Short mmCIF file of C-alpha atoms in Angstrom, two decimals:
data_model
loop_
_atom_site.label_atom_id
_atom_site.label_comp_id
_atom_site.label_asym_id
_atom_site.label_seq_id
_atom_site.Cartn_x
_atom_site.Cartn_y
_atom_site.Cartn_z
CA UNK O 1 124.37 94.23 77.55
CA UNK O 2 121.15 93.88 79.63
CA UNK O 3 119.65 96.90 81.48
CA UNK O 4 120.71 97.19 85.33
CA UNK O 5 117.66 98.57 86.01
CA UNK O 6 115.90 95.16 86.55
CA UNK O 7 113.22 96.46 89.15
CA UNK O 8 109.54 98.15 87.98
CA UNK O 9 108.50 100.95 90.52
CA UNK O 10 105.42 101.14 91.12
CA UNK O 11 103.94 105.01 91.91
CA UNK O 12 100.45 106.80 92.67
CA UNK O 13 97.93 107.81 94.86
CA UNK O 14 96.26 105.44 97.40
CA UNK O 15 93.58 103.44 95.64
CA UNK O 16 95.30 103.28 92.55
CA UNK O 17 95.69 99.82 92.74
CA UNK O 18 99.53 99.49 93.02
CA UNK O 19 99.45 96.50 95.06
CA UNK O 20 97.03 94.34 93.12
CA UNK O 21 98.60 95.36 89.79
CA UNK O 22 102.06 94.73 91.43
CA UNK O 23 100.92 91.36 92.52
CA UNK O 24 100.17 90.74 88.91
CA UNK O 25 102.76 92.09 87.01
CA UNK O 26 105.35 90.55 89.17
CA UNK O 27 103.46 86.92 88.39
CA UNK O 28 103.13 87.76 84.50
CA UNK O 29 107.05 88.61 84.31
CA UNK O 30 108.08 86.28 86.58
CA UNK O 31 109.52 89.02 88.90
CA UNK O 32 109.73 88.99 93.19
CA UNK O 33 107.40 91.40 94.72
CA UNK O 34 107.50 93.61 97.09
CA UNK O 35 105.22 95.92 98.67
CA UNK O 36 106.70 98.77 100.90
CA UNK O 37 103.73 99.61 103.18
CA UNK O 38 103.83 96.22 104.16
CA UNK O 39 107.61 96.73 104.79
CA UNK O 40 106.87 99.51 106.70
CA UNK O 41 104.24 98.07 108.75
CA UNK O 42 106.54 95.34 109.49
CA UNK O 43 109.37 97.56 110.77
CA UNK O 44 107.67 99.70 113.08
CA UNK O 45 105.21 96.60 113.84
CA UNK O 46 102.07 98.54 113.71
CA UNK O 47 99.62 99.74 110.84
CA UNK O 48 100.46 102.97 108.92
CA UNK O 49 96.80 104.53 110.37
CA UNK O 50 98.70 103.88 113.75
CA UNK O 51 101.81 105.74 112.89
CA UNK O 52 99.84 108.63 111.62
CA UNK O 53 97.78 108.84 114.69
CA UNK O 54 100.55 107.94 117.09
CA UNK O 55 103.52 110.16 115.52
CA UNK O 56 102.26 111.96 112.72
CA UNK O 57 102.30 112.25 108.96
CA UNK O 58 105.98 112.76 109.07
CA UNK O 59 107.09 110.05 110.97
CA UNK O 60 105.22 107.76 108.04
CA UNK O 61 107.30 109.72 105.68
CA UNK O 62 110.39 109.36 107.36
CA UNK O 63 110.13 105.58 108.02
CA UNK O 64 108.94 105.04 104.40
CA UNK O 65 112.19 106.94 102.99
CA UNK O 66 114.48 104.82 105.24
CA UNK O 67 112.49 101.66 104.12
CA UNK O 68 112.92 102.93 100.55
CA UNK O 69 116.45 103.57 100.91
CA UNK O 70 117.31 100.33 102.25
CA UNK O 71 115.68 98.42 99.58
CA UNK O 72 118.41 96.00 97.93
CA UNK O 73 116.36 94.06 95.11
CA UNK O 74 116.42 92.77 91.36
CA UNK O 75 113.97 91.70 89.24
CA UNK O 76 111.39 92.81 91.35
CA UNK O 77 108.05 94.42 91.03
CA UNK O 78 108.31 97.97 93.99
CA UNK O 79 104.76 98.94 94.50
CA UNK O 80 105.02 101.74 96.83
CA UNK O 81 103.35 103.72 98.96
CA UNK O 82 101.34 106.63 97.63
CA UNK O 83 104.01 109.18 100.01
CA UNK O 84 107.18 107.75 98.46
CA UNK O 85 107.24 110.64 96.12
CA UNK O 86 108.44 112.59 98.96
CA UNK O 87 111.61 111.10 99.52
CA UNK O 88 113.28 112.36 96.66
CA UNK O 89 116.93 111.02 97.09
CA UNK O 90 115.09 107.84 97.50
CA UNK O 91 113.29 107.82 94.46
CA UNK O 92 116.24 108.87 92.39
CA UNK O 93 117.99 105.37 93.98
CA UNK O 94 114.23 103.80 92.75
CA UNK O 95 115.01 105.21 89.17
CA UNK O 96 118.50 104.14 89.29
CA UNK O 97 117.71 100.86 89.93
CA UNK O 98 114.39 100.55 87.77
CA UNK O 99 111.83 101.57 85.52
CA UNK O 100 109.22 104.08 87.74
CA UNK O 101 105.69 103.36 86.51
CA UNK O 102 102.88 105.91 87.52
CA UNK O 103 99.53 104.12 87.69
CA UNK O 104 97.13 107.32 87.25
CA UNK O 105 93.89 107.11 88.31
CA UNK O 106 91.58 110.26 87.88
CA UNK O 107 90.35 111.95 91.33
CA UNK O 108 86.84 110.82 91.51
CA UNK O 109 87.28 107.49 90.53
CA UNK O 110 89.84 107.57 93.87
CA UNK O 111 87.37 109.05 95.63
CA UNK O 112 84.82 105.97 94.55
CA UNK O 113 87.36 103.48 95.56
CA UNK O 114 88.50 104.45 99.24
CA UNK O 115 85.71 103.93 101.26
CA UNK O 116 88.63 103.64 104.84
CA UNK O 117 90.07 107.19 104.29
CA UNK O 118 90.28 107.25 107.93
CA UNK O 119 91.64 104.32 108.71
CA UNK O 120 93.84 103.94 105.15
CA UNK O 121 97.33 105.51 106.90
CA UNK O 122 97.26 108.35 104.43
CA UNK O 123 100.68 110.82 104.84
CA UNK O 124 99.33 113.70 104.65
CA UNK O 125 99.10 117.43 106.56
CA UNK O 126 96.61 117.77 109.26
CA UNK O 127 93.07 119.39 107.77
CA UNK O 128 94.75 118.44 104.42
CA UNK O 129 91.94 117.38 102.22
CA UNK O 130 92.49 114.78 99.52
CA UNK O 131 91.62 117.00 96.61
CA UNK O 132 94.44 119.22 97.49
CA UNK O 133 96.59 115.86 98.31
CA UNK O 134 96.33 114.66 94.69
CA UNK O 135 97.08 117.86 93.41
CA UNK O 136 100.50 117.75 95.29
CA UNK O 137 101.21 114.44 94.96
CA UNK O 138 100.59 114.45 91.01
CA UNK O 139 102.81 116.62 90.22
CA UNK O 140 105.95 114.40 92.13
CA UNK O 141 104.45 111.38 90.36
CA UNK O 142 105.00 112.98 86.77
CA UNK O 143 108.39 113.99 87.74
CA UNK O 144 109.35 110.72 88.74
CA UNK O 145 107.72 108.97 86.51
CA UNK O 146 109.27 107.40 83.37
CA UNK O 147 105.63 106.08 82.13
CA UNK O 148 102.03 107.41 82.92
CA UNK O 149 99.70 104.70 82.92
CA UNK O 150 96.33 106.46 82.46
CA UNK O 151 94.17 103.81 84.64
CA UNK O 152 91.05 105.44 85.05
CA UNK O 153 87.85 103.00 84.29
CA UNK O 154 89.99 100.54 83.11
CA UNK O 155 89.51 96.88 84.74
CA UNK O 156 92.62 95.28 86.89
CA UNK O 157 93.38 93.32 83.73
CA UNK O 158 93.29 96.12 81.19
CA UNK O 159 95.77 98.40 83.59
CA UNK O 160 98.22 95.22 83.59
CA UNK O 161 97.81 94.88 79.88
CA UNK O 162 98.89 98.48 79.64
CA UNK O 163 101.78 98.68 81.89
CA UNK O 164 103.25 95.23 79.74
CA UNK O 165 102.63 96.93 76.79
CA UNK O 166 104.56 99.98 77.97
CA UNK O 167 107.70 98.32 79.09
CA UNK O 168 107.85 95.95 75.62
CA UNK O 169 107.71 98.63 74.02
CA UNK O 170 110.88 100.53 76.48
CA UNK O 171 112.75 97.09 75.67
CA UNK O 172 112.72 97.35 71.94
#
């Protein structure tokens, strides 16, 4: 009897690298991909910085949980975006319909890698800095997670190597 949860959810902060390892794990087990800030984007037809600046952080939640919720896939590689954790009756249809993989990167290696902060479409609370936003977020990402990928320092190809290690050894 094969699992029904055919899809690999991909969780974690912005800068994690969700999308590129996504990308890559999707090609290595032959999986769709699909990446839901581009979804989003799509929908509303303008960038998520634009949303935030236009309507707010919540309105980028809010879109982002109906975009979740309408997702209808198998055999697909989710990355998310870093807010998904939010929508929590979203996330438990994620979890119902695959394994949720939380790509963990530490703080200051995020901090090294955004360079757009600005500009990135980052949900979160006016004057909210993103010290305090990774502390909030991490938390949900545990929850929901049903691996921790600890991906700090590692290269693209070392994080992928991880993550197909992990779900081998779920399968077995």
């Amino acid at each position: 009897m094969s699992d029904c949860r055919s899809n690999i959810v991909l969780i974690g902060m912005p800068g994690a690298g969700k999308s590129t390892i996504g990308i890559l794990l999707a090609k290595t087990l032959t999986k769709d991909f699909v990446d839901t800030d581009v979804l989003i984007q799509r929908q509303v037809g303008s960038s998520l910085q634009d949303i935030v600046d236009t309507q707010g952080y919540e309105a980028l939640r809010a879109v982002e949980r109906q975009v979740l919720l309408e997702l209808q896939c198998e055999q697909t590689v989710i990355a998310t975006g870093g807010s998904a954790v939010y929508a929590q009756d979203a996330m438990q249809m994620l979890k119902q319909s695959g394994l949720v993989v939380f790509i963990d990167v530490p703080l200051q290696e995020l901090r090294e890698r955004i360079h757009n902060m600005d500009s990135r479409g980052i949900a979160k609370k006016p004057g909210q800095d993103f010290d305090a936003l990774f502390q909030e977020r991490w938390i949900l990402y545990k929850e929901f997670a049903d691996f921790r990928i600890s991906a700090g320092s590692h290269s693209q190809e070392s994080v992928l190597a991880l993550v197909v290690d992990a779900l081998q050894a779920k399968s077995k």
